Tab-separated table of C-alpha atoms and ligand atoms in Angstrom:
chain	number	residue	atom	x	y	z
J	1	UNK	CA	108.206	86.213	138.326
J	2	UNK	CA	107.686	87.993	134.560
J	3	UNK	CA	109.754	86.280	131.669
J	4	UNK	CA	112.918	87.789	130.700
J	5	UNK	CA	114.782	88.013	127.717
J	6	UNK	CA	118.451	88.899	128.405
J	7	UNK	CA	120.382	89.817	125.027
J	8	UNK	CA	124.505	88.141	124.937
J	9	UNK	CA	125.545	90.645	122.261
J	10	UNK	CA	128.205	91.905	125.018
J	11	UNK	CA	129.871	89.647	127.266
J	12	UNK	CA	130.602	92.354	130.645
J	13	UNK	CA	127.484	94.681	129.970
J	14	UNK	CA	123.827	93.996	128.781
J	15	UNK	CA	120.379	94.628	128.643
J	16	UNK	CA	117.255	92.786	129.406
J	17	UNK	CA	113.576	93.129	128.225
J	18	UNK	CA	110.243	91.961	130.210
J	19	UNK	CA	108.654	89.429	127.953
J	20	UNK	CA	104.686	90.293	128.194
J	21	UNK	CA	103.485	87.805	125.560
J	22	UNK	CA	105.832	85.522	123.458
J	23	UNK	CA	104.500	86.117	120.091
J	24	UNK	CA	107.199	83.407	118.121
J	25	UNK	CA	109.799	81.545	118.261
J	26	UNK	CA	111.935	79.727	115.941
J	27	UNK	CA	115.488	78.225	114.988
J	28	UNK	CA	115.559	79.038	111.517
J	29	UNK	CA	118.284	77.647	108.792
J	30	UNK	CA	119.931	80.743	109.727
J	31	UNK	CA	119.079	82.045	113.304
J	32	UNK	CA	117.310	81.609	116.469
J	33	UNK	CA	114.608	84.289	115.948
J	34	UNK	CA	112.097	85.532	118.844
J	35	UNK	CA	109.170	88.228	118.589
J	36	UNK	CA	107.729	88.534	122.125
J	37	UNK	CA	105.811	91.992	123.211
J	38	UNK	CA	107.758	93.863	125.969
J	39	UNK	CA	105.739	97.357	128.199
J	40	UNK	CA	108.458	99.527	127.400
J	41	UNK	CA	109.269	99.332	123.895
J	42	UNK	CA	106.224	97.093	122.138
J	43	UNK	CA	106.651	94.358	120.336
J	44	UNK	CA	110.520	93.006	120.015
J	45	UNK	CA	112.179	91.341	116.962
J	46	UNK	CA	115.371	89.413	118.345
J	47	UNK	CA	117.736	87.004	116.424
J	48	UNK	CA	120.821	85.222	117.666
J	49	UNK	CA	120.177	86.546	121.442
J	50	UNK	CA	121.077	90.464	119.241
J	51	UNK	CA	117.852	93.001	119.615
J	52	UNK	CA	116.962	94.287	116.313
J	53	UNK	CA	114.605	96.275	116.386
J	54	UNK	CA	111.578	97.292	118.226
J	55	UNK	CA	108.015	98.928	117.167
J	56	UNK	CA	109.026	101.797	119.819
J	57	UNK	CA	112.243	103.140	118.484
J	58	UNK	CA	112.683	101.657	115.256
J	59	UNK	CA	111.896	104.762	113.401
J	60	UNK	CA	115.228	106.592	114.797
J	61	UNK	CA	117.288	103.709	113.576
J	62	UNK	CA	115.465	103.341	109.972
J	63	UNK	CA	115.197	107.147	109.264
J	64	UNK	CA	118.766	107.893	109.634
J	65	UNK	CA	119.757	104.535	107.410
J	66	UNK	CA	117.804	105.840	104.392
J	67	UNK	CA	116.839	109.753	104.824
J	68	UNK	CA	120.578	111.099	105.316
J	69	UNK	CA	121.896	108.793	101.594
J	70	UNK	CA	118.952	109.490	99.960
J	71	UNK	CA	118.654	113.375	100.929
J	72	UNK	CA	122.399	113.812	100.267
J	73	UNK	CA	122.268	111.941	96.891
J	74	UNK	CA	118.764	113.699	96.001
J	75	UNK	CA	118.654	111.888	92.332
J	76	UNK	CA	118.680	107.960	93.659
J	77	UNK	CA	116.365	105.946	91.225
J	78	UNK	CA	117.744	102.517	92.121
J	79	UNK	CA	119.127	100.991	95.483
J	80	UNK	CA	119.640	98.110	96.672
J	81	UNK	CA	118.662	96.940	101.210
J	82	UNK	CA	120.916	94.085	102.034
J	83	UNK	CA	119.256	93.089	105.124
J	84	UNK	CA	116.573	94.810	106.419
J	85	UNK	CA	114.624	91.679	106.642
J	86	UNK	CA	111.727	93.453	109.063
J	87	UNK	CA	110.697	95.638	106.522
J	88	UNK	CA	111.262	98.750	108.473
J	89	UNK	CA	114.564	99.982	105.948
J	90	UNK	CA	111.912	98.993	102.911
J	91	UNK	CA	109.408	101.095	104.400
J	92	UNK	CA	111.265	104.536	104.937
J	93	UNK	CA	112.873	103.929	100.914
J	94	UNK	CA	109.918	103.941	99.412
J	95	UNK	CA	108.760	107.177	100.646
J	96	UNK	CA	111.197	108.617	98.233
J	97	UNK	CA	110.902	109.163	94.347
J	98	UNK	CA	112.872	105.774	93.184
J	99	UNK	CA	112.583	103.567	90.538
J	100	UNK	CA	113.188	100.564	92.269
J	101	UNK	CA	114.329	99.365	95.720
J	102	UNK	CA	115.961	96.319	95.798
J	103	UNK	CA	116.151	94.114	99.047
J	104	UNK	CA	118.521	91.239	99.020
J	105	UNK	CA	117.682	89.385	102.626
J	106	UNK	CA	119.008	85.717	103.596
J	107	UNK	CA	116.385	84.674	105.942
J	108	UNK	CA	112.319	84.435	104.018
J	109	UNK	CA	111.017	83.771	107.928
J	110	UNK	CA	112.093	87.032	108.960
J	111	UNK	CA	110.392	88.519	106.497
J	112	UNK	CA	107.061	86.354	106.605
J	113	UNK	CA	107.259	86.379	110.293
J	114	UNK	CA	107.735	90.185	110.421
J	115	UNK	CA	104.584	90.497	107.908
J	116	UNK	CA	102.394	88.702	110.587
J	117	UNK	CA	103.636	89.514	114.100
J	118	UNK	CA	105.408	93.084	113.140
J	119	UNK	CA	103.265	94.565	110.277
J	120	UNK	CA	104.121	98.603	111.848
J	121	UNK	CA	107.270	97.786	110.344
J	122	UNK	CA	106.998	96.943	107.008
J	123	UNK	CA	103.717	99.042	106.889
J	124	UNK	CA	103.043	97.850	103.396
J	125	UNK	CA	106.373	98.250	101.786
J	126	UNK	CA	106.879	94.647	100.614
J	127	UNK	CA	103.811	94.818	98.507
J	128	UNK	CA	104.876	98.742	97.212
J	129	UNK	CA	105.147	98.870	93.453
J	130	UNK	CA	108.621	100.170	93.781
J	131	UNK	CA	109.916	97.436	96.002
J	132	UNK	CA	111.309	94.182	94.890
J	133	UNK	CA	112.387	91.796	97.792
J	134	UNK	CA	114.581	89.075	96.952
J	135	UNK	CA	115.617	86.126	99.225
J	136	UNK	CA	119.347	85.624	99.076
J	137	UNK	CA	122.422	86.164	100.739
J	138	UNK	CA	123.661	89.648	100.289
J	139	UNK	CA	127.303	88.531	99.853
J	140	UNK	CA	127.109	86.339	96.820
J	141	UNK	CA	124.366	88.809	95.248
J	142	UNK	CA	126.464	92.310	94.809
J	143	UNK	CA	129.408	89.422	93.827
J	144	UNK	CA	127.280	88.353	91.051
J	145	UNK	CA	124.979	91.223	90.325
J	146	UNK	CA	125.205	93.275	87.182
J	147	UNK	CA	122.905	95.816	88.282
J	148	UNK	CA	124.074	99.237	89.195
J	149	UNK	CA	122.574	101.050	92.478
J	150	UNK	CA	122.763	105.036	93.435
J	151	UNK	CA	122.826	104.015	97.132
J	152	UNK	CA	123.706	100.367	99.380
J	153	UNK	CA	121.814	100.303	102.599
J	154	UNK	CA	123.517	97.338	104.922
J	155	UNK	CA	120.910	96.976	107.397
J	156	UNK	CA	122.299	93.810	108.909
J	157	UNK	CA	122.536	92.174	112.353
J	158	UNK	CA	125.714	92.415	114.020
J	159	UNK	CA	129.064	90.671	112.827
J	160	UNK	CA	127.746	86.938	113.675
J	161	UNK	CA	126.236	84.480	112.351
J	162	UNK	CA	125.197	85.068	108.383
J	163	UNK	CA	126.138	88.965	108.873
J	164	UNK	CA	129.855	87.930	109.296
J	165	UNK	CA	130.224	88.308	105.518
J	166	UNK	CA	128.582	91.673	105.509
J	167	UNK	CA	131.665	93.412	107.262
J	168	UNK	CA	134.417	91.887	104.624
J	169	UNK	CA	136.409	93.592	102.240
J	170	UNK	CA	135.227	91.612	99.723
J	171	UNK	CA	131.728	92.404	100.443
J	172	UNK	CA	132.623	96.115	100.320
J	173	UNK	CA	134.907	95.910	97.519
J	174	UNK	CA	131.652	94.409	95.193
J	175	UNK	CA	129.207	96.949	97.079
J	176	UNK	CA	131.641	99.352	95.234
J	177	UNK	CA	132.083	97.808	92.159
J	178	UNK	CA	127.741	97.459	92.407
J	179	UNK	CA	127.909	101.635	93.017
J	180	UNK	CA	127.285	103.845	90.080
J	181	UNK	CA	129.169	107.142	90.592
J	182	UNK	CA	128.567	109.416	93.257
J	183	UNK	CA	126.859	106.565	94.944
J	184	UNK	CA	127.233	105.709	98.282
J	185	UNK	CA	127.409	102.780	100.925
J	186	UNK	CA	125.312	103.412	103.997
J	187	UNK	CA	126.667	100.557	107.124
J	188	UNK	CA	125.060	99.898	110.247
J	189	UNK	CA	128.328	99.650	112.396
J	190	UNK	CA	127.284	99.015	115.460
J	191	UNK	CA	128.314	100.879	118.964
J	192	UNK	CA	131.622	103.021	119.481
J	193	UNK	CA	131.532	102.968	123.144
J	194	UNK	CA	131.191	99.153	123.031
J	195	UNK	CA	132.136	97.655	119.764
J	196	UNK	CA	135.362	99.660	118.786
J	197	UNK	CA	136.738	97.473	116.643
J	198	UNK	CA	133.923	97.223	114.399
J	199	UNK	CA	133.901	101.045	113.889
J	200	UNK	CA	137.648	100.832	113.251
J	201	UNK	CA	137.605	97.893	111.051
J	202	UNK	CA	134.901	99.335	109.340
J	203	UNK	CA	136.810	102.511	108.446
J	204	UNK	CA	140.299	100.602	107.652
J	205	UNK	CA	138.728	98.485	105.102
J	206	UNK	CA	136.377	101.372	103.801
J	207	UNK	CA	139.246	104.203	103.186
J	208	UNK	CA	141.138	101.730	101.314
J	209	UNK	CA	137.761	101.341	98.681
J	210	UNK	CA	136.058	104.744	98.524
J	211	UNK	CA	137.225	108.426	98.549
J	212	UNK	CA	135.177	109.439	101.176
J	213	UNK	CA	134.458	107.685	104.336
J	214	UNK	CA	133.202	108.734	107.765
J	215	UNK	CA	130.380	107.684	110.360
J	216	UNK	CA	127.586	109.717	111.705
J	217	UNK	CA	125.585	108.664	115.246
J	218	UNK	CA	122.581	108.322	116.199
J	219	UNK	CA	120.824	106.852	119.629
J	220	UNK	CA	118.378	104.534	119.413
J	221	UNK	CA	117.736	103.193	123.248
J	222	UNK	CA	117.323	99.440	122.407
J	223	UNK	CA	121.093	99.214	120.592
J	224	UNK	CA	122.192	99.436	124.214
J	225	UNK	CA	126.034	101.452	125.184
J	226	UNK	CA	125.340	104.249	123.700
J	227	UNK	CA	125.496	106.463	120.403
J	228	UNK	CA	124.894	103.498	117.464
J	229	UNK	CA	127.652	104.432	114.520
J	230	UNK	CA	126.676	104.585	110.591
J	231	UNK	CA	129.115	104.126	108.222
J	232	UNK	CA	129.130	106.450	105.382
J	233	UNK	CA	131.251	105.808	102.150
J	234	UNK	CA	131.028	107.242	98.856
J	235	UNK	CA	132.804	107.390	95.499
J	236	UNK	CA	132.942	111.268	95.886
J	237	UNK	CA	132.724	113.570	99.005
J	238	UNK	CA	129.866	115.554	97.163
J	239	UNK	CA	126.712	114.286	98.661
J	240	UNK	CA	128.331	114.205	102.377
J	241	UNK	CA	128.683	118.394	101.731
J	242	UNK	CA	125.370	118.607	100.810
J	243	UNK	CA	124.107	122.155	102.069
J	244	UNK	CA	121.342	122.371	105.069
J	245	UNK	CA	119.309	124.663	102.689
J	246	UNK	CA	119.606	121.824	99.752
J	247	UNK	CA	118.785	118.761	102.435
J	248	UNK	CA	115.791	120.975	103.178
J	249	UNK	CA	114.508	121.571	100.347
J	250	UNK	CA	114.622	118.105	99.340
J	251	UNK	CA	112.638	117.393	102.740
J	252	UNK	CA	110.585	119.207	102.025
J	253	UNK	CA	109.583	118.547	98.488
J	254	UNK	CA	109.243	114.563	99.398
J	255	UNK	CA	106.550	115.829	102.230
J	256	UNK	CA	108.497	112.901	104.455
J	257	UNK	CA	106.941	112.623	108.243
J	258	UNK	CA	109.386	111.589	110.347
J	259	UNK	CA	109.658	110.857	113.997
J	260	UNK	CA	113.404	111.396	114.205
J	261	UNK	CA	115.208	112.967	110.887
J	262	UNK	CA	115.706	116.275	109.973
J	263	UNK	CA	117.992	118.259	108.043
J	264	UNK	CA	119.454	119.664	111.333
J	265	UNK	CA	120.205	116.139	112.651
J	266	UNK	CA	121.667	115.076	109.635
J	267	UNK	CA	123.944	117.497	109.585
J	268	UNK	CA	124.964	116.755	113.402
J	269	UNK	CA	125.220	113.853	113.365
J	270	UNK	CA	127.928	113.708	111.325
J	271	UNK	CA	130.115	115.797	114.069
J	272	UNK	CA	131.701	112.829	116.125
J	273	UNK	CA	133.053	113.234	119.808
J	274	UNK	CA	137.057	113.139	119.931
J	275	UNK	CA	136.822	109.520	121.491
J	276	UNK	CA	135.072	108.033	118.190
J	277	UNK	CA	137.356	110.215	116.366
J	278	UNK	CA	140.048	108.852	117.556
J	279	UNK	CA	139.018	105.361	116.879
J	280	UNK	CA	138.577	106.322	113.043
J	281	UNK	CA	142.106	108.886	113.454
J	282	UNK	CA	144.507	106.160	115.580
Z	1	SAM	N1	118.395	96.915	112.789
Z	1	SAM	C1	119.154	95.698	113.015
Z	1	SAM	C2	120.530	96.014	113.527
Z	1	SAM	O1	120.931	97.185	113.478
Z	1	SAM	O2	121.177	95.077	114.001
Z	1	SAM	C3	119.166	94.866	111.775
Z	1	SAM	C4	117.830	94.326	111.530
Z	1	SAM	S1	117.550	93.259	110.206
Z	1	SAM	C5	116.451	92.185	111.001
Z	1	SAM	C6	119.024	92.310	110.009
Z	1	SAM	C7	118.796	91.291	108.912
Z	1	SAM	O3	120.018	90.924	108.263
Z	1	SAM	C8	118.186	89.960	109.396
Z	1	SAM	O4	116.888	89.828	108.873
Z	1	SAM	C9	119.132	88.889	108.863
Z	1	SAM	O5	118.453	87.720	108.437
Z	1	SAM	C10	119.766	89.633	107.707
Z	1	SAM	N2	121.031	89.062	107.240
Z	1	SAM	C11	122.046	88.555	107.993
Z	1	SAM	N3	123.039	88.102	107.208
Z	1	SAM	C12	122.652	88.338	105.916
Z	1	SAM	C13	123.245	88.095	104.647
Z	1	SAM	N4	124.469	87.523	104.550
Z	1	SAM	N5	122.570	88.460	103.532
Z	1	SAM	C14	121.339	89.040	103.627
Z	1	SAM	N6	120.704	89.284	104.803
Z	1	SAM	C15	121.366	88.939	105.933
């Protein structure tokens, strides 16, 4: 009988993975954290009993968190990854022309551990000149930070655990204050069909902060339920008009090779079904 690892992120529905070859395990001071190897999706990075990510369809996940901000801004020189402790976030920023990216994450075995078991993520972004990885909680640093970012990518797990504090006002309300203008606050809010409240949470506590807020979708197969939402807020609604032939161009001229992004996508992907809508609408 194969090994299998059953994720508990929903209580009626759920997903399981083969387990091939465990490759760790570990309680840490913040989280029970697994990496095992699974034949449909490679190798599997799991904390809490939450997938988060996979070497098979990570890319879909980590090109819409950081193409569609940093093609809409298309001047970012300094952002900050809160989260993002895999390296996979890191590793898409710092294909673009920043200064710096900054990435606040709680847990230093998630990082070390991704660096040995789950290198294809990271692919060399934690040593990039650009990057600067800091081990901290997210919270308390854009509550004490004095340092101004163009874009705030929350790549976090899901509202347990440390991440709790990641869906707050207060957290938003300093992610804004951290925001220079026209910036904008990228969140990974989990999935419509299955985790309404998050979405609408997320968009109660966002209007009230930022001028423009919204989510756009995409589907990545291991965030099982369906359609995974992003939440998009920004101090002006600007960037989120950027034209196709502007995005494009901007593609273009970083020479990015993606598996998933394109202008096209992030475009659609901002045109939600009328049942998400009406989450965000009431
Ligand atoms: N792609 C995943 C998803 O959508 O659920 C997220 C992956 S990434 C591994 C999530 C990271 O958030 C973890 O490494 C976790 O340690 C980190 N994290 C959780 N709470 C945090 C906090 N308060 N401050 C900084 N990092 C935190």
């Amino acid at each position: 009988m194969k090994q299998v690892y059953q994720e508990t992120l929903h209580q009626d529905y759920g997903q399981f993975f083969t387990i091939s070859h465990e490759l760790y395990r570990e309680k840490t001071e913040h989280q029970d954290l697994v990496i095992f190897e699974n034949a449909a999706f490679g190798k599997v990075l799991a904390l809490d009993g939450i997938i988060q990510t996979t070497t098979g369809d990570n890319h879909i996940y980590h090109e819409m968190l950081v193409h569609v901000p940093l093609l809409a801004h298309g001047n970012a020189r300094n952002i900050l990854i809160v989260g993002g402790g895999d390296g996979g976030t890191l590793r898409e920023a710092v294909k673009h022309p920043l200064d710096r990216a900054t990435m606040v994450e709680i847990d230093s075995h998630v990082i070390e551990l991704s660096k040995e078991h789950l290198p294809e993520l990271s692919d060399g972004a934690f040593d990039h000149p650009r990057s600067e990885v800091i081990v901290a909680d997210g919270f308390a640093f854009v509550e004490q930070t004095d340092q101004r970012f163009d874009v705030i990518i929350v790549d976090s797990s899901d509202p347990v655990g440390p991440s709790a504090v990641l869906f707050s006002e207060e957290f938003y309300r300093n992610c804004r204050r951290c925001l220079n203008p026209d910036g904008i606050l990228i969140t990974q809010n989990g999935v419509p069909y299955l985790q309404s409240d998050e979405l609408k949470n997320g968009h109660r506590i966002l209007s009230g902060l930022f001028e423009d807020v919204t989510f756009y979708l995409a589907t990545v197969p291991t965030y099982s339920g369906g359609p995974m939402a992003f939440g998009w807020a920004s101090t002006s609604p600007d960037p989120r008009n950027t034209p196709l032939e502007t995005l494009q161009a901007r593609y273009a001229e970083r020479a990015l090779q993606t598996s998933y992004y394109t202008p096209d996508i992030h475009k659609g992907a901002f045109a939600l079904p009328p049942r998400v809508s009406r989450l965000i609408t009431g």
